[in-house]
Coordinates of C-alpha atoms and ligand atoms in Angstrom, one line a residue:
M1 CA 159.5 -223.9 -34.0
R2 CA 162.6 -222.7 -35.6
E3 CA 165.5 -225.1 -37.4
T4 CA 167.2 -226.9 -34.7
I5 CA 170.5 -225.5 -32.9
A6 CA 173.6 -226.9 -31.8
F7 CA 174.8 -225.4 -28.6
I8 CA 178.4 -226.5 -27.3
G9 CA 180.0 -224.6 -24.0
L10 CA 177.2 -223.8 -21.7
G11 CA 179.1 -221.6 -18.9
N12 CA 178.6 -217.5 -17.9
M13 CA 177.8 -216.9 -21.1
G14 CA 177.0 -220.3 -23.5
G15 CA 174.3 -220.9 -21.1
P16 CA 171.9 -217.6 -20.9
M17 CA 173.1 -217.4 -24.8
A18 CA 171.5 -220.6 -25.4
A19 CA 168.7 -220.2 -22.9
N20 CA 167.9 -216.5 -25.0
L21 CA 167.4 -219.0 -28.6
V22 CA 165.1 -221.3 -27.1
K23 CA 162.7 -218.3 -25.4
A24 CA 163.4 -217.4 -29.2
G25 CA 161.5 -220.5 -30.7
F26 CA 164.1 -222.9 -31.5
S27 CA 165.1 -226.2 -30.5
V28 CA 168.8 -225.9 -29.1
Q29 CA 170.6 -229.3 -27.7
G30 CA 173.6 -228.3 -25.7
F31 CA 176.6 -230.0 -24.4
D32 CA 179.2 -229.2 -22.1
L33 CA 181.5 -230.9 -20.2
A34 CA 180.3 -229.5 -16.5
E35 CA 178.3 -231.1 -14.2
A36 CA 177.0 -227.8 -13.3
A37 CA 176.9 -226.0 -16.5
R38 CA 174.3 -229.3 -17.5
Q39 CA 172.1 -229.1 -15.4
A40 CA 171.4 -225.2 -15.5
A41 CA 170.5 -225.7 -19.4
T42 CA 168.6 -228.4 -18.4
D43 CA 166.1 -226.1 -16.9
N44 CA 166.4 -223.4 -19.1
G45 CA 164.8 -225.6 -22.1
I46 CA 168.0 -227.1 -23.7
A47 CA 167.5 -230.9 -24.6
L48 CA 170.7 -232.2 -23.0
C49 CA 173.3 -235.3 -24.4
N50 CA 175.6 -236.7 -24.3
T51 CA 178.2 -235.5 -26.4
G52 CA 178.9 -233.0 -28.4
A53 CA 178.4 -235.2 -32.1
E54 CA 175.5 -236.1 -30.6
A55 CA 173.9 -232.8 -30.1
V56 CA 175.2 -231.9 -33.7
E57 CA 172.5 -234.6 -35.0
G58 CA 169.9 -233.3 -37.3
A59 CA 171.2 -229.6 -36.3
A60 CA 171.5 -226.7 -39.5
I61 CA 173.5 -224.7 -37.1
V62 CA 176.2 -225.3 -34.9
I63 CA 177.3 -223.0 -32.3
T64 CA 180.3 -223.3 -29.8
M65 CA 181.6 -221.1 -26.7
L66 CA 184.7 -222.5 -25.1
P67 CA 188.0 -221.1 -23.7
A68 CA 190.5 -220.9 -26.4
G69 CA 191.5 -221.7 -29.3
S70 CA 192.4 -225.2 -28.8
H71 CA 189.5 -225.7 -27.7
V72 CA 187.4 -224.9 -30.3
L73 CA 189.4 -226.4 -32.7
S74 CA 189.2 -229.7 -31.1
V75 CA 185.7 -229.9 -30.2
W76 CA 185.5 -228.1 -34.4
G77 CA 187.6 -230.6 -35.9
E78 CA 185.3 -233.7 -33.7
L79 CA 182.1 -231.8 -34.6
I80 CA 182.1 -231.4 -38.8
E81 CA 183.0 -235.2 -38.7
V82 CA 179.3 -235.5 -38.1
A83 CA 177.6 -232.0 -39.1
R84 CA 175.9 -232.7 -42.6
Q85 CA 177.1 -230.8 -45.7
G86 CA 175.7 -226.6 -45.7
T87 CA 175.4 -226.6 -41.4
L88 CA 176.1 -223.6 -40.3
M89 CA 179.2 -223.3 -38.0
I90 CA 179.6 -219.8 -35.5
D91 CA 182.5 -219.7 -33.3
C92 CA 181.5 -217.6 -30.6
S93 CA 184.7 -217.8 -27.9
T94 CA 187.3 -215.0 -27.8
I95 CA 190.1 -216.6 -29.0
D96 CA 193.2 -216.0 -31.1
V97 CA 192.7 -215.0 -35.1
E98 CA 195.3 -217.6 -36.3
S99 CA 193.2 -220.1 -34.6
A100 CA 189.8 -218.7 -36.0
R101 CA 191.2 -219.0 -39.2
K102 CA 191.9 -222.8 -38.8
S103 CA 188.4 -223.6 -37.7
H104 CA 186.9 -221.6 -40.7
A105 CA 189.4 -224.1 -42.9
L106 CA 188.3 -226.9 -41.2
A107 CA 184.9 -226.5 -41.7
K108 CA 185.3 -225.4 -45.4
A109 CA 187.4 -228.5 -45.8
A110 CA 184.2 -230.2 -45.4
G111 CA 181.5 -228.9 -47.4
C112 CA 180.6 -226.4 -44.1
L113 CA 179.4 -222.4 -43.5
S114 CA 181.1 -221.0 -40.8
V115 CA 181.8 -217.4 -38.8
D116 CA 183.7 -216.2 -35.8
A117 CA 181.8 -213.9 -34.2
P118 CA 182.8 -213.4 -30.4
V119 CA 180.9 -210.4 -28.7
S120 CA 180.8 -207.6 -26.1
G121 CA 178.3 -207.2 -23.1
G122 CA 179.0 -209.9 -20.5
T123 CA 177.1 -212.5 -18.2
T124 CA 175.0 -209.3 -18.1
G125 CA 174.8 -209.3 -21.6
A126 CA 174.2 -212.7 -22.7
S127 CA 171.2 -212.8 -20.2
A128 CA 169.2 -209.8 -21.3
A129 CA 169.7 -210.7 -25.3
T130 CA 172.1 -206.9 -25.6
L131 CA 175.2 -208.4 -26.9
T132 CA 177.3 -207.1 -29.6
F133 CA 178.2 -209.7 -31.9
M134 CA 181.9 -209.0 -34.0
V135 CA 181.7 -211.0 -37.0
G136 CA 183.8 -212.2 -40.1
G137 CA 183.6 -214.7 -42.8
E138 CA 182.0 -214.6 -45.3
T139 CA 178.7 -212.7 -46.5
D140 CA 176.1 -216.1 -47.1
A141 CA 177.7 -217.4 -43.8
V142 CA 176.9 -214.1 -41.9
S143 CA 173.7 -213.7 -43.7
L144 CA 172.2 -217.4 -42.9
G145 CA 174.1 -216.5 -39.2
R146 CA 172.4 -213.0 -38.6
P147 CA 169.4 -214.1 -37.0
V148 CA 170.8 -216.9 -35.2
L149 CA 172.8 -214.3 -33.2
E150 CA 170.0 -211.6 -33.1
A151 CA 168.1 -213.6 -31.2
M152 CA 170.9 -213.2 -28.6
G153 CA 172.1 -209.2 -29.0
R154 CA 171.5 -206.3 -30.4
R155 CA 174.3 -205.3 -33.2
V156 CA 175.8 -207.6 -35.5
V157 CA 178.5 -206.0 -36.7
H158 CA 179.8 -207.4 -40.5
C159 CA 184.0 -207.0 -39.7
G160 CA 184.5 -208.8 -42.9
S161 CA 186.9 -212.1 -44.1
A162 CA 187.6 -215.1 -41.7
G163 CA 188.7 -214.2 -38.9
A164 CA 188.0 -210.3 -39.0
G165 CA 185.1 -210.8 -36.2
Q166 CA 188.0 -212.0 -33.3
A167 CA 190.2 -209.1 -34.8
A168 CA 188.0 -206.5 -33.6
K169 CA 187.4 -208.0 -30.4
I170 CA 191.1 -208.2 -29.5
C171 CA 191.6 -204.2 -30.9
N172 CA 188.8 -203.1 -29.2
N173 CA 189.6 -204.9 -25.9
M174 CA 193.6 -204.1 -26.2
I175 CA 191.6 -200.4 -26.2
L176 CA 189.6 -201.5 -23.4
G177 CA 192.5 -202.3 -21.3
I178 CA 194.4 -199.8 -21.4
T179 CA 192.2 -197.0 -21.1
M180 CA 191.1 -198.1 -17.9
A181 CA 194.7 -197.9 -16.9
G182 CA 195.2 -194.6 -18.4
V183 CA 191.8 -194.1 -16.6
C184 CA 192.2 -195.7 -13.1
E185 CA 196.0 -193.8 -13.1
A186 CA 193.9 -190.2 -13.2
F187 CA 191.9 -190.6 -10.5
V188 CA 194.8 -191.8 -8.1
L189 CA 196.8 -188.5 -9.9
G190 CA 193.4 -186.7 -8.7
E191 CA 193.3 -187.5 -5.4
K192 CA 196.3 -187.0 -4.8
L193 CA 195.3 -183.4 -6.6
G194 CA 193.2 -182.8 -3.6
L195 CA 190.5 -183.3 -6.1
S196 CA 187.2 -185.0 -5.4
H197 CA 186.6 -187.5 -7.8
Q198 CA 183.3 -186.6 -8.6
A199 CA 184.5 -183.4 -9.8
L200 CA 187.1 -185.3 -11.9
F201 CA 183.8 -187.4 -13.5
D202 CA 182.0 -185.1 -14.3
V203 CA 184.2 -182.8 -16.1
A204 CA 186.0 -185.9 -17.7
S205 CA 183.1 -187.9 -18.4
T206 CA 182.0 -184.5 -20.5
S207 CA 185.6 -183.4 -22.2
S208 CA 187.6 -185.5 -24.3
G209 CA 188.9 -187.7 -21.4
Q210 CA 185.1 -189.6 -21.7
C211 CA 185.5 -192.9 -22.6
W212 CA 183.7 -196.3 -21.8
A213 CA 186.5 -196.5 -18.8
I214 CA 185.1 -193.6 -17.4
S215 CA 181.0 -193.0 -18.4
T216 CA 179.9 -197.2 -17.8
N217 CA 182.5 -198.9 -15.8
C218 CA 184.1 -195.7 -13.3
P219 CA 186.9 -197.5 -10.9
V220 CA 186.5 -195.9 -8.5
P221 CA 182.5 -195.6 -5.8
G222 CA 180.2 -192.7 -5.5
P223 CA 180.0 -191.4 -9.7
V224 CA 178.6 -194.5 -11.8
P225 CA 176.0 -196.6 -9.0
T226 CA 176.3 -199.4 -11.4
S227 CA 179.8 -200.2 -11.8
P228 CA 181.9 -202.4 -10.4
A229 CA 183.2 -200.8 -7.7
N230 CA 180.2 -199.8 -5.7
R231 CA 179.8 -203.4 -5.0
D232 CA 183.9 -204.1 -3.6
Y233 CA 185.3 -204.8 -7.9
R234 CA 183.6 -207.5 -7.9
P235 CA 183.1 -208.3 -12.1
G236 CA 182.0 -207.0 -14.2
F237 CA 184.8 -208.2 -16.5
A238 CA 187.1 -210.0 -14.5
A239 CA 191.0 -209.4 -14.6
A240 CA 191.8 -212.5 -15.8
L241 CA 188.9 -212.6 -18.7
M242 CA 191.2 -208.9 -19.0
L243 CA 194.2 -210.5 -19.2
K244 CA 193.3 -212.8 -21.2
D245 CA 192.2 -210.8 -23.7
M246 CA 195.5 -208.2 -23.2
R247 CA 198.4 -211.3 -24.3
L248 CA 195.9 -212.3 -27.2
S249 CA 196.7 -208.5 -28.7
Q250 CA 200.4 -208.9 -27.4
D251 CA 200.5 -212.3 -29.5
A252 CA 198.3 -210.6 -32.4
A253 CA 201.0 -207.7 -31.9
K254 CA 204.2 -210.0 -32.5
S255 CA 202.9 -212.1 -35.0
T256 CA 202.3 -209.1 -37.1
G257 CA 205.1 -207.1 -36.1
V258 CA 202.8 -204.5 -34.7
E259 CA 205.0 -202.0 -31.9
T260 CA 202.8 -201.8 -29.1
A261 CA 204.6 -200.3 -26.6
L262 CA 201.3 -199.2 -24.5
G263 CA 199.6 -202.6 -24.5
A264 CA 202.3 -204.3 -23.2
Q265 CA 202.3 -202.2 -20.5
A266 CA 199.3 -202.4 -20.0
T267 CA 199.6 -206.1 -19.8
E268 CA 202.5 -206.0 -17.7
L269 CA 199.9 -204.5 -14.9
Y270 CA 197.0 -206.9 -15.4
E271 CA 200.1 -209.8 -15.3
L272 CA 201.0 -208.4 -11.7
F273 CA 197.1 -207.9 -10.8
Q274 CA 196.7 -211.4 -11.3
E275 CA 199.8 -212.6 -9.8
L276 CA 199.4 -210.7 -5.9
G277 CA 195.9 -212.8 -6.6
H278 CA 192.9 -210.2 -7.5
S279 CA 192.2 -212.0 -11.2
D280 CA 188.9 -213.0 -9.7
K281 CA 187.7 -208.6 -9.5
D282 CA 186.4 -206.6 -11.9
F283 CA 189.7 -205.5 -13.5
S284 CA 188.9 -201.5 -12.9
A285 CA 190.2 -203.2 -9.2
I286 CA 193.8 -202.2 -10.3
I287 CA 192.9 -199.1 -9.5
N288 CA 193.9 -200.7 -6.2
Y289 CA 197.0 -201.1 -6.7
I290 CA 197.9 -198.4 -8.8
R291 CA 197.2 -196.3 -5.2
E292 CA 198.9 -198.7 -3.5
K293 CA 201.9 -198.0 -5.7
S294 CA 201.7 -194.4 -5.5
A295 CA 201.6 -194.1 -1.2
Ligands
NAD1 P1 183.0 -220.5 -19.2 O1 184.7 -221.3 -18.4 O2 181.9 -219.4 -18.1 O3 182.0 -221.2 -19.5 C1 183.2 -222.0 -20.5 C2 182.3 -223.7 -21.2 O4 182.6 -224.8 -21.6 C3 182.8 -224.3 -19.8 O5 181.0 -225.0 -19.3 C4 183.4 -225.5 -20.0 O6 182.5 -226.7 -18.9 C5 183.4 -225.9 -21.1 N1 184.0 -226.9 -22.1 C6 185.3 -226.2 -22.1 N2 185.4 -227.6 -23.1 C7 184.9 -228.5 -24.0 C8 184.4 -229.2 -24.1 N3 185.5 -229.9 -24.8 N4 182.6 -229.7 -24.7 C9 182.2 -229.2 -23.9 N5 181.8 -227.9 -23.1 C10 184.0 -227.7 -22.9 O7 183.1 -219.5 -19.9 P2 182.5 -218.1 -20.5 O8 182.4 -216.9 -18.9 O9 181.4 -219.0 -20.5 O10 183.3 -217.9 -21.8 C11 183.4 -218.1 -22.8 C12 183.7 -217.6 -23.6 O11 183.1 -216.1 -24.5 C13 185.1 -217.1 -23.2 O12 186.8 -217.2 -24.8 C14 185.4 -215.9 -22.9 O13 186.6 -215.6 -23.2 C15 184.7 -214.7 -23.8 N6 183.6 -213.9 -23.1 C16 183.7 -214.0 -21.7 C17 182.7 -212.9 -21.1 C18 182.8 -213.3 -20.0 O14 182.5 -211.9 -19.3 N7 182.3 -214.2 -19.0 C19 182.6 -212.0 -22.3 C20 182.7 -211.8 -23.2 C21 184.0 -212.7 -24.0

């Protein structure tokens, strides 16, 4: 048996990630507020605890996978009170850079090591242990966490100091949000010009328009059989999560004074889509909104 890990936040992502740690031979002590998550965790061999603090008892490493920065700061604030000196704190949630840096500072003040390690790859990657981790923190903390992250993912990229993982995640997802909007506009324009979906796909997926939004998550049914468009846009990556990440990018742009006109426009698009009640659809479903607006 390898060392003991405390895992807090056993939802859609955290649940399967913690299960993969168990499969890799770690002893995992878990905690979540939600009953459904608690039940699934027990079924996956995680030792369930009644509080986060109880889960941290005897753990060398603590992982959090929570909805937003406020949750991470409040949970870390509680956990570092009971974590022993030298414990490695890893946050895998997607949160704002400022909260990430504050959580690093909390850990440091308590004599703990820390990394921010948000992920890309979604629930499929979480289940298959193929996630990409974007990691921020001191080199010794990253080295200590690497074997644990490698048990849950395929790639671990050390992006820089505290908060750099979150910075990389936010920038990457702003690219994704913008490119998907552009790809959806291009497919609707192609339709109006009498171009078949397959013809546009065959050209764009092998030309300078090539990107993940076309080649993997193509927003029209047909060309990429595994894309959400083939199953009525069941996610995949839900529009609500895309909007969350776009808002994080816009908050970061505002606080750094960076002009992100395209990021702002794409954010507005996902906001409108959410207001129309489609936030549970894959984000590529915005093609339907663009098509309706173009009718
Ligand atoms: P989720 O809502 O399914 O899981 C979050 C869990 O945290 C819930 O089970 C909730 O009960 C628990 N929780 C909240 N507050 C808590 C507390 N104080 N103590 C203990 N447990 C608490 O969300 P998710 O889809 O697993 O996403 C988690 C994080 O991963 C988010 O930051 C999200 O942006 C990020 N993310 C999600 C995806 C995805 O495809 N779902 C992909 C990449 C990144």
